[in-house]
Structure formats: structure tokens, C-alpha cells
Amino acid sequence: METKKIRNIVLLGHSGSGKTTFAETMLFEAGAIKRRGSIEEENTTSDYPNIEKEKKNSIFTSLMHLNWRGNRINIIDTPGLDDLIGEVISSMKVADTGVMLLNAKSGVEVGTEILWDYTNEYKTPMVFVVNQLDHEKSNFEETLRQAQERFGSNVLPFQYPLDEGNGFNCIVDALRMIMYVFPADGGKPEKQAIPESEIQKAQEMHNALVEAAAENDEKLMEKFFEAGSLTEDELAQGLTKGLVNHDVFPVFCASAKNNMGTGRIMGFLNDIGPSPADTGDALLTDGNTLKCSKEGETTLFIYKTMSEPGVGNLSYFKVMSGRLKAGQELVNAENTTVERFSHIYIANGKVREDQTELLAGDLGVTVKLKNTHTNNTLNIKGLNRKIEPIKFPSPRHRAAVVAPSTNEVEKMAKALHIIHEEDPTLIIEYSKELKQTILHGQGKLHFDIVRHLANKVHHVEFIFERPKIPYRETITKSADEQYRHKKQSGGSGQFAEVHLRIEPYTEGMPDPVGLNVRKTELEELPWGGKLSFLWCIVGGSIDARFSNAIKKGILQKMEAGPLTGSNCRDIRVSIYDGKMHPVDSNDMAFMIASAQAFKNAFLKANPQVLEPIYEVNILCENEVMGDVMSDLNTRRAMILGMDTEGHYQKITAKVPLNEMYEYSSKLRSITQGKAKFERKFLEYTQTPHDVQQRLIRENNQEEVGV
Ligand SMILES: Nc1nc2c(ncn2[C@@H]2O[C@H](COP(=O)(O)OP(=O)(O)O)[C@@H](O)[C@H]2O)c(=O)[nH]1
Ligand SMILES: [Mg+2]
């Protein structure tokens, strides 16, 4: 398909707004499928993997296509749950228009907000569809009002319903100045003149559209002022520009379930929606851009990979430039692997059609690439283009994962590695400190899916456990200590004596009182925080050649702190005296002596256990604000701020990581999905006294093996 004739759309919207049903209806309208499936009957084209049928919800994005009046519309259906945002973001990267479904009975929802933020960042052209207008509780006016309030006055109605609710079948189209009346079971509408009583309202809407179209082009603006109107072509041209510039967000009407309105929306996407060549050149990592043209040299971008049982590895791609022929070889710019595209397909869910060639702008899928993952760019030999990668959101959920038996540890690690390659929002951390494999991701539901994939695709069981918390230890006052290590065993002995002072470290603190600093070393600790190591030996009581061993002994103790075995941070240690033996002193002896001196000093210096604190930002609807706050109260949260954002409340709080376990599912359940949150690491602060005592007790029990 020629670039100009391709429309890549991504269906967006809060969970349950009707995206999957809408996709099914579009395919049916275009004749791509003979029979319409439904969510209830578990037979839609898009939700084909078993897990999606089970959950009656889209979990992965799926690629579909249809032909409409000589053009091809590629449709990516996405999951609406915020745990699965990674899937959506990668689709936005390759789509040229976002179609945002609004549920007419609930208006702008949290999912709409989250997605809006991303489309706004990526400047994805956007069309709104107010869906479910057949529902008895639907409210078009209110939904439109909320959208305009939240997303601005560029949100412009192109249509409005005449008889929403039960029996809905009539849409006034202000762009074409016509009325569509649908048969009871939907499909092709009858075109009628707009009734007298509606003419004025429709005309006002129409004028607003024409003006918005004219605003995007000086020539059109002049013409509009002179003639007072635009031709249909001029109008289309102006609106395409308006879409691309984020100056116009058209609003359409639909009942996906009753098959009303989709045909007109496809027509609009066809006539006015941007082609891949219209939406601006792709950014490359070297700062250059790449034009979407079939005349260019071949470059592909992989936006998603997925293992499908029985098929193997599927790689979904967009042809960013040039043309891709079946059988062609391309080089992966990330790892120089030469990949052969033996088969290239266009897809309708699980049904794939073989193609001989795909041109710039098209979306396709291939199988059995050897070493190619999400976010990779592939080029013809000799080119080294890299498309700016998709930026995935930071994790909001963590859990420890264990294999059911030691035999399966390796299999588990392998499966994790593959799942991470397919889903970059899943991050694996082998924590030496916590002695756990920690997974970081978007939420409990996200991890349910990981477990499901592990089981069904990789045949290994994952057991999730509550992860340990990376506590830290530090001191709050200074202390001096000396330690002599002396051992006489047979022939040569061991001897070392170290005198040191420890203090809480802060940047720019003055030199220690009464000590003569010879050398300062500032160590950035791998687990965060600092060790400032001062060498203050005068008169050669310890040879400078032992200073490394002494520091090593201290670092060893800092890695497994004296209170709870956690990492220590932000401490200054000054070595100011000691003793050596001409024969028996060696590195080992000094390591032992300094470690012991450090430990004893640490315990005298009013030590504290620190815990990680996260900044949590929550956006919720007014009605659930009370529930969100009272739940936060049970989490030792400290509220930093509260603000109104449209009809949302914004709460910023400091919450200990230990109190955040499975927060995403808890928040979803107490608010029925009417809240979203993000979190980021903020700081380490002292744990409350009782928590500290408990942690110390637990550590002592572990040490004596209780
Ligand atoms: N009444 C009504 N229900 C709809 C409409 N579109 C979708 N639904 C129903 O809403 C539910 C969610 O639809 P689905 O397509 O899975 O939404 P998605 O999560 O956005 O993909 C299903 O039960 C659909 O049957 C519509 O236009 N009218
Ligand atoms: Mg869906």
C-alpha cells in the first residue's frame, strides 16, 4: 500500500470505553470480517489470546487492518488498564492518529487523562469518539463539556446525537451538514436533511470547524475572510494540518455495540486523517530526522515483540523508510545481527496475511527473528540509523520472585530475560543486598500477566513474595574507637591497631576537630550515599601503604551494617592513630582491625535505621478523595500538598516504600479505577523507633539462626 494511502490509528481510552468493540465494528463495516464478535461471547478479533478472553479485557495490543475506499487503515487496539500502559505507549510511537474513546455514561475518566498526557507529549493527532450513546445513562453534552474543560477549547464537536439513550439512531454531522439516521441494527445510515429546529446549532458548529481549519493556513485564512467559506478540499487540507499541529481535536459520535457511527469515522480518517508522511519526520538518536518515504533506504522500527505458543517469536514493526520485501535481510543497529525477513504479514489479530512487500509507513509483523527486540531499529546493510527509542514509564510496583525449586532457578532466569525483552516495563534486579530477585513493574495485574506468560509460554512457575526493603543504616553523632587485632599462631603472627573517629557525613562539613588531615577520599557508595575517608596519621604510626586495607575493612562493614545487616551510608571516618609490627602487620590484619573499630564506634554513635521514602502523586475524582486519604492514613503517609486539577483532586504525599506494597491494585479497588498514581524515590529517612527495634530483633534472630 502506498504511504499516502495508509492510516495508522491507535485506539485509546479508559478500560471499558469500548475500544475492542469499536475495532470489531470497524472491521465488520469494512467487510474485513463476516460476523461481528463481542466481548461477552469472547470472540472478538482483537482479544484473541486466552488470557484476554478469561479476563474479558484487552491485555496486549493487537494489530488489525481493513481496506476502506482504496486506503488501508491499520488499527492498533490497546489495553485500557493503567498497569499495562507500556503496551499503549509503544503503539503510540508508531500510530499517526490516536482515536480516544470516551464512554458517554462516564465522561472523561482517569484512563483518558493518563493517555492524554502521553499523546500530548508525543503530539499524536487525536480524534475523540463519544461511544455508548445507546446507553440509557449516556450524556453527550456532559462528556463533551468535561473533555473541553480538561483538554481545551481545541476539542471541537464535529457531530452530536439527536436522540441519545435507548433507541439512539440519529447523528447530526456539522462537518458535512447532514443528518445520519441508522437502521435499528446499525450499519449504513440514511442521509437526511438536518431538521429545521437543529439548523442553527449545526450551522454554528460548522462555522467553528471552518474557522479552525482556516486558522492553520494563512492562505486559507485569507480565502475565508474574502469568501466567508472554504471549499471541501480546502476544509480537508486545513483540518489535516490542524490535527497534525494539535490545534483541532474533532469529536465524533458512536455506538460501537449497535454499529452506528463507525463508517463515518473511517471516512473522516480516510479523507482528513494524516498519512504516515503527514505527521512529521521520525527522530533519530543522532539528532537527525528520517522522512517517511518509499524512495528512502529501508529502515524498520520494532515496536513490540511477543512469543506466541506454537508460532514462536513475533516481531511487530513499522516501515519507517523505504520498502521491505519478503526474504530481505536487514541489520539490527543495536547488535549488528543480520535478520532475514522470510515472511512479512499484515494482521487481523491472530490471522496473518502473507505480503510480498510493505512500503514506508505500513505496519507489519514477522516471525523468527533471531536477536531483535522492542525498540530496535533495523536497516539495510551499510546504514546505522537508530530511531529514538520509546521511553517507558518508571516502575510503580515491586515483588520478589522465586522459582518453585532450585532446579528451576536457571529456567526462571531465562524466562524473565525473555519476558523483559518483550515487555520493557518489567525490570529485573538481582539484589545482592536483599538476596532476592526483585521485579519492578506497573502493578499486580501486570505481574499476574508475567506469571501467566511464564507458565503458558515458558513452562515455569513463578512464585511472588513480598520483597524485602532496602533499609540503610547511619549514625547521628560522632564516636572514637580503637581496636587492636593480635594473633599469635605458630610462626608468623598478625598485628594491627587502628584508632578512628566516625561522624555523620554532610557535604562541606569542616575538618575534624584536633586532627591533622593528610588525605581525603570521598567514596560514592554503590548503594547510594557516601563514605568520606580521612587519613590523619602523623608520625608514621601506621604506614600509608595500609590505608587501602583499612578503608576496605570499613567498606566491608558498611556493606552489611552492624544494626540490621543493611548498607550504611553518609559517614566520615578519620584514621588518626594506631600501631604496626615490623613483621606481623599486613593488609589482612589491618582490615580486621579497622572493621572491628568501625563497628564498635558505629554502635556508640547513636545509630539509626533509615527507610526509603517515595513521593507519590495521586490524581483522583472528587467522590473518591475521602477513601484515598483515609487509606493513605494507614500507610504512614505525610501529605505534602492537595490541589484541584479540573474535576480531579491531586494529592502529593511522602510514603515509606514498606507501606506501598501492592498499592496500585489497592488504589484501583478502593476507587473503582477512578484514581491514578505515580511514584518516585525521594529520600532515606529514619524509621520510627518501634520499626527499628523490630528490624534489629529480626536481624539478631537471623544471625543466631532462630
Ligand atoms: N451499550 C453499549 N455497550 C458497549 C458499547 N461498546 C462497548 N460496549 C460494552 O462495553 C464493555 C467494554 O467493551 P470493550 O470493547 O471491551 O471495551 P475496551 O476495554 O475499551 O476494549 C463490553 O461489555 C461491551 O459490550 C456501546 O457502544 N454501547
Ligand atoms: Mg479492549
XYZ file of C-alpha atoms and ligand atoms in Angstrom:
735
model
C 0.000 0.000 0.000
C 1.299 3.451 -0.916
C 2.358 5.640 2.015
C -0.234 8.300 1.222
C -2.982 5.681 1.404
C -2.051 4.333 4.816
C -3.758 5.427 8.031
C -2.274 4.072 11.256
C -4.608 4.553 14.154
C -4.324 3.542 17.772
C -7.487 3.051 19.826
C -7.139 4.658 23.216
C -9.391 5.056 26.205
C -10.206 4.046 29.737
C -10.874 0.376 30.283
C -14.406 -0.495 29.180
C -14.937 2.529 26.946
C -15.469 0.150 24.032
C -12.189 0.091 22.071
C -12.216 -3.600 21.269
C -15.891 -3.489 20.298
C -15.223 -0.406 18.168
C -12.383 -2.190 16.344
C -14.644 -5.172 15.704
C -17.342 -2.902 14.305
C -14.907 -1.118 12.008
C -13.624 -4.429 10.642
C -17.185 -5.571 10.070
C -18.226 -2.343 8.390
C -15.286 -2.571 6.022
C -16.046 -6.199 5.216
C -12.808 -7.473 6.754
C -14.806 -9.903 8.896
C -18.111 -11.569 8.075
C -19.530 -11.682 11.557
C -19.203 -9.337 14.478
C -17.824 -10.895 17.656
C -18.442 -9.453 21.106
C -16.635 -9.195 24.411
C -19.393 -11.210 26.097
C -19.071 -14.089 23.628
C -15.265 -13.942 23.847
C -14.845 -13.945 20.099
C -13.556 -10.529 19.045
C -10.754 -10.278 16.515
C -8.626 -8.202 18.847
C -8.944 -10.021 22.190
C -7.793 -13.411 20.916
C -5.217 -14.666 23.447
C -6.821 -16.907 26.078
C -5.854 -14.678 28.956
C -7.778 -11.785 27.381
C -10.860 -13.929 26.979
C -10.560 -15.061 30.583
C -10.254 -11.519 31.871
C -12.743 -10.111 29.341
C -10.256 -7.324 28.838
C -7.529 -6.438 26.378
C -4.100 -7.066 27.839
C -1.824 -6.864 24.852
C -2.098 -4.501 21.944
C -3.260 -6.143 18.765
C -2.818 -5.173 15.189
C -5.647 -5.236 12.652
C -6.236 -3.715 9.273
C -9.026 -3.001 6.852
C -9.384 -1.546 3.414
C -11.625 1.459 3.068
C -12.227 3.140 -0.258
C -8.820 2.243 -1.641
C -6.910 3.155 1.524
C -5.672 0.883 4.284
C -6.484 1.625 7.897
C -4.175 -0.184 10.305
C -5.760 -0.368 13.727
C -3.937 -0.993 16.969
C -6.261 -1.889 19.818
C -4.778 -1.289 23.252
C -5.494 -2.311 26.842
C -7.055 0.411 28.991
C -5.819 -0.615 32.424
C -3.054 1.608 33.726
C -0.898 -1.375 34.717
C -0.499 -2.055 31.003
C 0.451 1.426 29.895
C 3.714 0.155 28.379
C 1.750 -1.654 25.673
C -0.077 1.552 24.821
C 2.958 3.800 24.713
C 4.723 1.568 22.231
C 1.683 1.687 19.949
C 1.531 5.467 20.142
C 5.085 5.528 18.864
C 4.037 4.060 15.507
C 0.472 5.342 15.140
C -0.244 8.529 13.203
C -3.608 9.252 14.819
C -4.975 8.406 18.238
C -8.674 7.641 18.439
C -9.676 8.282 22.038
C -12.917 6.667 23.088
C -14.930 8.410 25.755
C -17.645 6.468 27.482
C -20.763 8.646 27.171
C -22.059 7.422 30.500
C -18.919 8.289 32.449
C -17.252 11.150 30.569
C -13.549 11.822 30.974
C -12.103 9.050 33.108
C -8.759 8.513 34.755
C -7.591 6.339 31.862
C -8.430 9.162 29.463
C -6.291 11.516 31.494
C -3.282 9.233 31.643
C -3.353 8.665 27.892
C -3.936 12.310 27.151
C -0.714 13.176 28.951
C 1.203 10.850 26.667
C -0.451 11.928 23.418
C 0.179 15.488 24.443
C 3.844 14.740 24.964
C 4.167 12.875 21.664
C 1.894 15.318 19.833
C -0.095 12.428 18.403
C -3.012 13.790 16.341
C -6.186 12.939 18.239
C -9.798 12.264 17.432
C -12.342 11.782 20.211
C -15.240 9.390 19.853
C -18.072 9.609 22.350
C -19.168 5.978 22.453
C -22.039 4.081 24.059
C -24.554 6.731 23.052
C -27.185 3.985 23.040
C -26.777 3.585 26.783
C -29.667 4.861 28.869
C -27.278 6.813 31.074
C -25.293 8.359 28.252
C -24.742 12.103 28.353
C -23.076 13.574 25.289
C -23.204 17.208 26.395
C -21.611 16.479 29.752
C -18.921 14.272 28.204
C -18.104 16.994 25.692
C -18.039 19.625 28.425
C -15.604 17.579 30.514
C -13.366 16.961 27.506
C -13.279 20.660 26.669
C -12.654 21.590 30.257
C -9.770 19.118 30.573
C -8.222 19.235 27.129
C -9.025 22.728 25.962
C -11.187 24.558 23.502
C -9.479 22.824 20.580
C -11.765 19.906 21.357
C -14.429 20.605 18.734
C -17.659 18.705 18.156
C -17.981 17.585 14.524
C -21.198 15.773 15.352
C -23.856 15.498 18.008
C -26.554 12.931 18.740
C -30.216 13.800 18.434
C -31.744 11.000 20.453
C -29.103 9.541 22.737
C -30.035 6.791 25.172
C -32.166 3.769 24.418
C -33.199 3.857 20.800
C -30.340 6.118 19.734
C -30.070 6.170 15.944
C -29.612 9.742 14.811
C -26.449 11.837 14.422
C -26.197 15.400 13.126
C -22.938 15.893 11.232
C -21.789 19.510 11.336
C -18.835 18.953 9.009
C -20.987 17.666 6.153
C -24.139 19.479 7.316
C -26.231 16.353 7.050
C -28.103 14.036 9.392
C -27.451 10.281 9.602
C -30.345 8.029 10.556
C -29.411 4.416 11.259
C -31.493 1.281 10.872
C -32.220 -0.487 14.176
C -29.303 -2.927 13.799
C -26.860 -0.256 12.648
C -24.715 -0.321 9.537
C -25.298 2.015 6.650
C -27.273 5.118 7.651
C -29.761 7.023 5.603
C -28.679 10.590 4.867
C -31.335 13.151 5.640
C -31.520 16.916 5.733
C -30.916 18.421 9.163
C -34.309 19.290 10.633
C -35.240 22.953 10.784
C -35.051 23.028 14.573
C -31.399 21.935 14.521
C -30.117 24.002 11.624
C -28.910 26.917 13.684
C -26.981 24.776 16.181
C -25.436 22.712 13.377
C -24.501 25.813 11.412
C -22.748 27.354 14.407
C -20.750 24.173 14.898
C -19.932 24.101 11.203
C -18.669 27.678 11.275
C -16.440 26.877 14.218
C -14.916 23.990 12.231
C -14.303 26.089 9.168
C -12.656 28.735 11.258
C -10.468 26.171 12.997
C -9.456 24.764 9.611
C -8.653 28.222 8.251
C -6.560 29.142 11.261
C -3.956 26.609 10.285
C -3.037 28.144 6.991
C -2.565 31.780 6.066
C -3.841 31.272 2.535
C -6.949 29.551 3.805
C -7.445 32.318 6.322
C -7.338 34.975 3.592
C -9.714 32.990 1.453
C -12.052 32.521 4.386
C -12.169 36.238 5.137
C -12.739 37.132 1.487
C -15.285 34.483 0.566
C -16.704 33.693 4.001
C -16.352 29.951 3.317
C -13.942 27.234 2.149
C -14.329 24.518 -0.468
C -14.480 20.939 0.757
C -10.872 20.324 -0.333
C -9.617 23.414 1.426
C -11.509 22.459 4.531
C -9.955 18.983 4.474
C -6.491 20.395 3.949
C -6.862 22.836 6.852
C -8.237 20.182 9.188
C -5.413 17.735 8.409
C -2.953 20.443 9.352
C -4.990 21.263 12.452
C -4.875 17.598 13.521
C -1.135 17.336 12.992
C -0.455 20.593 14.852
C -2.676 19.607 17.786
C -4.902 22.594 17.020
C -8.057 20.593 16.350
C -9.373 17.592 18.237
C -12.569 16.532 16.462
C -15.319 14.844 18.458
C -17.470 12.150 16.824
C -20.460 10.111 17.969
C -20.867 6.342 18.056
C -22.461 3.273 19.428
C -19.855 0.623 18.744
C -22.158 -2.049 20.072
C -25.019 -1.165 17.749
C -22.715 -0.443 14.824
C -23.600 3.216 14.476
C -21.147 5.940 13.559
C -18.038 3.892 12.753
C -18.387 4.190 8.973
C -18.393 7.968 9.112
C -15.354 7.994 11.416
C -13.474 5.745 9.000
C -14.468 8.088 6.209
C -13.069 11.014 8.166
C -9.806 9.206 8.899
C -9.613 8.345 5.244
C -10.259 11.822 3.861
C -8.743 14.018 6.551
C -6.704 11.837 8.928
C -2.947 12.201 8.361
C -0.980 9.573 6.457
C 2.412 8.477 7.856
C 4.015 11.030 5.527
C 1.974 13.877 7.028
C 2.851 13.533 10.700
C 6.385 14.818 10.729
C 9.694 13.050 10.289
C 10.867 10.445 12.797
C 13.556 11.456 15.271
C 16.856 9.582 15.195
C 19.156 9.158 18.168
C 21.884 11.194 16.492
C 19.585 14.214 16.354
C 18.735 13.869 12.652
C 15.300 13.054 11.315
C 14.034 10.451 8.893
C 11.422 11.139 6.231
C 8.720 8.532 5.765
C 9.064 7.862 2.049
C 9.251 4.706 -0.025
C 12.055 6.294 -2.045
C 14.350 6.289 1.022
C 16.649 3.487 2.135
C 14.960 0.775 4.153
C 14.645 1.261 7.893
C 12.270 -0.586 10.243
C 11.398 0.055 13.853
C 10.298 -2.778 16.165
C 7.578 -1.526 18.496
C 6.606 -4.808 20.056
C 7.670 -8.417 20.304
C 5.694 -11.304 21.669
C 6.069 -15.062 21.952
C 3.022 -16.924 20.818
C 2.738 -20.601 21.709
C 3.100 -22.711 18.590
C 4.340 -19.808 16.472
C 7.410 -18.542 18.299
C 8.654 -15.040 18.342
C 6.515 -12.399 16.642
C 8.039 -9.008 15.878
C 5.745 -6.075 15.110
C 7.273 -3.264 13.123
C 6.685 -0.073 11.237
C 8.465 0.547 7.954
C 9.975 3.942 8.757
C 11.549 4.487 5.360
C 11.981 2.686 2.026
C 10.394 -0.662 1.315
C 10.611 -4.109 2.836
C 10.443 -7.152 0.568
C 9.744 -10.665 1.782
C 13.037 -12.533 2.020
C 15.067 -9.371 2.517
C 17.909 -9.193 5.031
C 18.331 -6.248 7.364
C 20.888 -5.485 10.048
C 19.888 -4.779 13.623
C 21.521 -1.447 14.511
C 21.663 -2.376 18.200
C 23.657 -5.603 17.941
C 24.634 -5.959 14.225
C 22.722 -9.240 13.892
C 21.681 -9.877 10.298
C 17.980 -10.744 10.293
C 16.150 -12.366 7.429
C 12.507 -11.374 6.897
C 11.428 -14.613 5.251
C 7.752 -13.817 5.683
C 6.117 -10.480 6.196
C 2.489 -10.216 7.175
C -0.276 -7.811 7.787
C -2.529 -8.955 10.592
C -6.054 -9.143 11.877
C -5.466 -10.319 15.391
C -4.246 -13.884 15.115
C -4.972 -14.123 11.389
C -1.975 -13.126 9.334
C -1.796 -12.487 5.592
C 1.445 -13.012 3.713
C 2.723 -9.985 1.799
C 5.428 -9.671 -0.815
C 6.250 -6.077 0.046
C 5.411 -3.340 2.541
C 6.123 0.321 1.873
C 7.175 3.180 4.128
C 4.569 3.944 6.766
C 2.986 0.500 6.897
C 2.678 -1.714 9.951
C 3.541 -5.374 9.684
C 4.643 -8.409 11.606
C 7.235 -11.093 11.047
C 8.304 -14.280 12.790
C 11.512 -15.937 13.914
C 13.916 -13.023 14.088
C 16.966 -14.211 15.999
C 18.086 -11.342 18.166
C 15.722 -8.419 17.724
C 13.706 -6.803 20.485
C 11.318 -3.972 21.234
C 12.871 -0.580 20.483
C 15.423 -1.938 17.967
C 15.964 -0.369 14.563
C 16.892 -2.462 11.511
C 18.438 -1.089 8.343
C 19.714 -2.267 5.014
C 23.410 -3.104 5.164
C 25.700 -0.124 5.482
C 23.267 2.126 7.341
C 23.390 2.766 11.053
C 20.197 4.683 11.734
C 18.630 4.352 15.125
C 15.105 5.573 15.752
C 14.730 7.450 19.040
C 13.556 4.689 21.400
C 10.221 4.528 23.202
C 10.527 5.868 26.747
C 8.691 3.617 29.135
C 7.268 4.827 32.446
C 9.145 4.151 35.656
C 8.017 1.230 37.795
C 5.341 1.533 40.479
C 5.291 -1.955 41.877
C 7.864 -4.429 43.138
C 7.790 -8.024 44.199
C 10.318 -10.752 44.832
C 10.091 -13.733 42.529
C 11.284 -17.241 43.344
C 11.332 -20.497 41.457
C 9.467 -23.447 42.983
C 12.716 -25.426 43.260
C 16.442 -24.826 42.910
C 16.382 -26.931 39.719
C 14.203 -24.342 38.092
C 16.180 -21.241 39.016
C 18.022 -21.138 35.725
C 14.849 -21.694 33.725
C 13.204 -18.895 35.656
C 16.068 -16.504 34.947
C 15.890 -17.323 31.240
C 12.126 -16.799 31.120
C 12.473 -13.489 32.969
C 15.053 -12.340 30.488
C 12.795 -13.103 27.526
C 9.735 -11.538 29.146
C 11.718 -8.391 29.856
C 12.811 -8.207 26.238
C 9.190 -8.365 25.158
C 7.963 -6.038 27.854
C 10.458 -3.332 28.780
C 8.205 -2.083 31.600
C 9.240 -5.209 33.501
C 12.630 -4.665 35.102
C 14.621 -7.414 36.775
C 17.022 -6.731 39.622
C 19.149 -9.450 41.179
C 19.654 -7.811 44.557
C 22.784 -8.982 46.297
C 21.860 -6.817 49.248
C 18.400 -8.295 49.773
C 19.330 -11.740 48.456
C 16.194 -11.666 46.324
C 15.307 -11.367 42.668
C 13.179 -8.259 42.612
C 10.825 -7.493 39.749
C 9.813 -3.910 39.140
C 6.737 -3.210 37.061
C 3.448 -1.394 36.857
C 1.180 -3.293 39.246
C -0.175 -6.585 40.489
C -2.185 -7.171 37.342
C 0.965 -6.641 35.308
C 2.686 -9.332 37.384
C -0.299 -11.680 37.008
C 0.301 -11.471 33.288
C 4.013 -12.076 33.738
C 3.184 -15.172 35.765
C 0.739 -16.305 33.118
C 3.297 -15.882 30.320
C 5.943 -17.689 32.356
C 3.591 -20.560 32.858
C 1.971 -20.867 29.445
C 4.820 -19.814 27.185
C 7.967 -20.656 29.133
C 6.599 -23.540 31.214
C 7.960 -22.352 34.504
C 6.086 -21.467 37.654
C 6.782 -18.085 39.271
C 6.123 -17.591 42.956
C 5.787 -13.972 44.020
C 6.695 -12.925 47.531
C 6.682 -9.726 49.451
C 10.004 -8.091 48.652
C 12.417 -7.022 51.356
C 13.002 -3.333 51.831
C 16.435 -1.911 51.106
C 16.944 -0.291 54.515
C 20.037 1.755 55.250
C 21.965 2.486 58.427
C 23.711 5.609 59.533
C 24.894 7.379 62.679
C 23.721 10.577 64.294
C 26.691 11.630 66.423
C 30.436 11.168 66.465
C 32.360 8.489 68.328
C 36.011 7.493 68.759
C 37.195 3.917 68.981
C 40.381 1.907 68.848
C 40.894 -1.759 68.202
C 43.923 -3.993 68.365
C 43.953 -7.175 66.340
C 46.625 -9.561 67.561
C 47.061 -13.216 66.841
C 49.991 -15.485 67.532
C 49.555 -18.751 65.682
C 52.662 -20.859 65.260
C 55.266 -18.981 63.260
C 54.254 -15.562 61.941
C 51.517 -13.691 63.762
C 49.084 -10.924 62.876
C 49.136 -7.481 64.375
C 47.316 -4.237 63.686
C 45.917 -1.419 65.781
C 43.611 1.281 64.445
C 42.271 4.431 66.146
C 39.433 6.120 64.358
C 36.656 8.649 64.688
C 33.328 8.371 62.930
C 30.904 11.217 62.281
C 27.696 11.746 60.327
C 28.796 12.941 56.887
C 27.344 16.056 55.305
C 28.628 17.881 52.286
C 31.039 20.723 53.045
C 31.453 19.812 56.733
C 34.598 21.253 58.390
C 37.681 19.118 59.104
C 37.512 17.040 62.289
C 38.494 18.998 65.386
C 42.046 18.410 66.588
C 43.055 16.106 63.721
C 45.589 16.774 61.045
C 44.075 15.722 57.712
C 46.703 14.381 55.281
C 44.470 12.952 52.599
C 40.725 12.891 51.847
C 38.954 10.278 49.772
C 35.252 10.576 49.008
C 33.674 7.262 48.009
C 30.318 7.223 46.204
C 28.812 4.064 47.616
C 27.258 1.672 45.101
C 24.070 1.553 47.220
C 23.783 5.342 47.488
C 25.242 7.808 49.968
C 28.907 8.447 50.713
C 31.913 7.408 52.752
C 34.376 10.185 53.420
C 37.686 8.587 54.379
C 40.298 10.830 56.023
C 43.874 9.823 56.594
C 45.117 11.766 59.606
C 48.149 9.724 60.662
C 51.061 11.812 61.898
C 54.467 10.493 62.851
C 54.123 7.277 60.833
C 52.269 5.242 63.471
C 50.619 3.379 60.553
C 52.265 3.101 57.173
C 50.298 4.814 54.379
C 50.516 1.550 52.398
C 47.907 0.090 54.795
C 45.372 2.823 54.147
C 43.623 0.863 51.378
C 43.247 -2.219 53.550
C 41.864 -0.078 56.356
C 39.328 1.507 54.025
C 38.397 -1.918 52.699
C 37.689 -3.196 56.210
C 35.369 -0.242 56.794
C 33.593 -0.690 53.469
C 33.043 -4.335 54.265
C 31.267 -3.407 57.483
C 29.331 -0.681 55.688
C 28.005 -3.188 53.194
C 26.428 -5.220 55.977
C 25.761 -2.749 58.756
C 26.071 -3.533 62.466
C 22.373 -2.992 63.316
C 20.371 -4.890 60.734
C 22.866 -6.005 58.122
C 21.717 -3.225 55.756
C 24.035 -0.963 53.804
C 25.462 2.003 55.727
C 25.701 5.469 54.255
C 26.844 9.027 54.808
C 29.623 8.520 57.296
C 33.003 10.192 57.707
C 35.808 8.087 59.124
C 39.084 9.665 60.231
C 42.017 7.345 60.904
C 44.282 9.219 63.299
C 46.451 6.740 65.159
C 47.447 3.116 65.532
C 50.340 0.736 65.769
C 52.256 -1.575 63.458
C 54.534 -4.523 64.000
C 57.589 -4.741 61.738
C 56.939 -8.431 60.903
C 53.354 -9.331 61.816
C 51.484 -6.382 60.317
C 49.835 -6.957 56.944
C 46.756 -5.888 54.930
C 44.576 -8.622 56.366
C 45.360 -7.662 59.943
C 44.560 -4.002 59.275
C 41.313 -4.892 57.540
C 40.169 -6.851 60.543
C 41.217 -4.154 62.993
C 39.537 -1.309 61.100
C 36.334 -3.289 60.545
C 36.079 -4.046 64.230
C 36.931 -0.489 65.302
C 34.350 0.852 62.867
C 31.660 -1.500 64.124
C 32.237 -0.603 67.769
C 32.329 3.117 67.027
C 29.165 2.816 64.921
C 27.224 1.222 67.771
C 28.318 4.033 70.111
C 27.372 6.795 67.663
C 23.607 6.583 68.153
C 22.972 4.538 65.004
C 19.697 4.693 63.098
C 17.945 2.538 60.547
C 16.780 4.530 57.522
C 13.982 3.549 55.195
C 13.314 4.554 51.595
C 10.609 7.157 51.169
C 8.768 7.687 47.905
C 6.998 10.719 46.599
C 3.562 9.575 45.484
C 1.370 11.648 43.198
C -2.257 10.663 43.034
C -4.914 12.041 40.734
C -8.442 11.039 41.695
C -12.018 12.001 41.132
C -13.653 14.118 43.804
C -16.013 11.453 45.032
C -13.224 9.026 45.972
C -10.928 11.593 47.575
C -12.028 10.666 51.119
C -11.296 6.979 50.544
C -7.889 7.725 49.074
C -6.978 9.927 52.025
C -8.115 7.517 54.705
C -6.200 4.725 53.011
C -3.094 6.934 52.925
C -3.503 7.482 56.657
C -2.951 3.785 57.253
C 0.321 3.954 55.308
C 2.306 6.387 57.492
C 1.903 8.887 54.673
C 2.776 12.523 55.052
C 0.616 14.746 52.861
C 2.711 17.355 51.083
C 0.005 19.019 49.067
C -3.543 18.928 47.750
C -4.739 20.680 44.654
C -7.653 20.772 42.263
C -6.982 19.895 38.645
C -10.154 20.192 36.563
C -12.665 17.904 38.202
C -9.811 15.940 39.741
C -8.031 16.187 43.046
C -4.288 15.967 43.085
C -2.605 14.653 46.202
C 1.142 14.636 46.788
C 2.415 12.586 49.694
C 5.556 11.059 51.132
C 5.077 7.358 51.772
C 7.568 4.756 53.049
C 8.234 2.078 50.436
C 7.323 -0.556 53.005
C 3.757 0.780 53.037
C 3.406 0.824 49.243
C 3.189 -2.904 48.634
C 0.524 -3.673 46.006
C -0.710 -0.097 46.154
C -1.782 0.013 42.514
C -4.363 -2.742 42.951
C -5.485 -1.388 46.316
C -5.973 2.074 44.862
C -7.851 0.672 41.894
C -10.165 -1.332 44.127
C -10.952 1.404 46.660
C -11.647 3.919 43.892
C -13.201 1.610 41.278
C -10.477 2.739 38.889
C -11.119 6.441 39.473
C -7.589 7.268 40.535
C -4.136 7.014 39.105
C -0.768 7.422 40.711
C 2.916 7.673 40.030
C 5.750 7.321 42.450
C 9.410 8.112 42.562
C 12.164 7.588 45.080
C 12.646 10.663 47.226
C 14.957 10.080 50.176
C 16.012 7.932 53.078
C 14.662 8.935 56.468
C 14.798 7.473 59.970
C 12.392 4.661 60.672
C 10.114 5.086 63.688
C 11.584 3.636 66.882
C 9.322 0.557 67.000
C 10.080 -0.374 63.399
C 13.796 -0.031 64.096
C 13.591 -2.268 67.167
C 11.698 -4.901 65.209
C 14.239 -4.860 62.386
C 17.140 -5.215 64.822
C 15.400 -8.098 66.549
C 14.751 -9.832 63.254
C 18.369 -9.415 62.226
C 19.657 -10.848 65.513
C 17.376 -13.841 65.143
C 18.653 -14.428 61.635
C 22.244 -14.247 62.821
C 21.816 -16.828 65.539
C 19.724 -18.898 63.162
C 16.442 -18.899 65.092
N -24.215 -0.184 25.434
C -23.024 -0.223 24.848
N -22.088 -1.042 25.313
C -20.874 -1.067 24.701
C -20.594 -0.256 23.588
N -19.319 -0.501 23.203
C -18.827 -1.428 24.043
N -19.775 -1.795 24.949
C -19.643 -2.769 26.023
O -18.731 -2.276 26.972
C -17.934 -3.315 27.501
C -16.462 -2.995 27.268
O -16.197 -3.025 25.882
P -14.756 -3.283 25.306
O -14.856 -3.215 23.836
O -14.126 -4.497 25.891
O -14.004 -2.023 25.893
P -12.424 -1.735 25.945
O -11.966 -2.111 27.315
O -12.325 -0.288 25.723
O -11.798 -2.552 24.863
C -18.383 -4.581 26.815
O -19.293 -5.223 27.655
C -19.050 -4.095 25.559
O -20.045 -4.966 25.106
C -21.622 0.614 23.111
O -21.473 1.351 22.146
N -22.819 0.591 23.776
Mg -10.276 -3.885 24.902
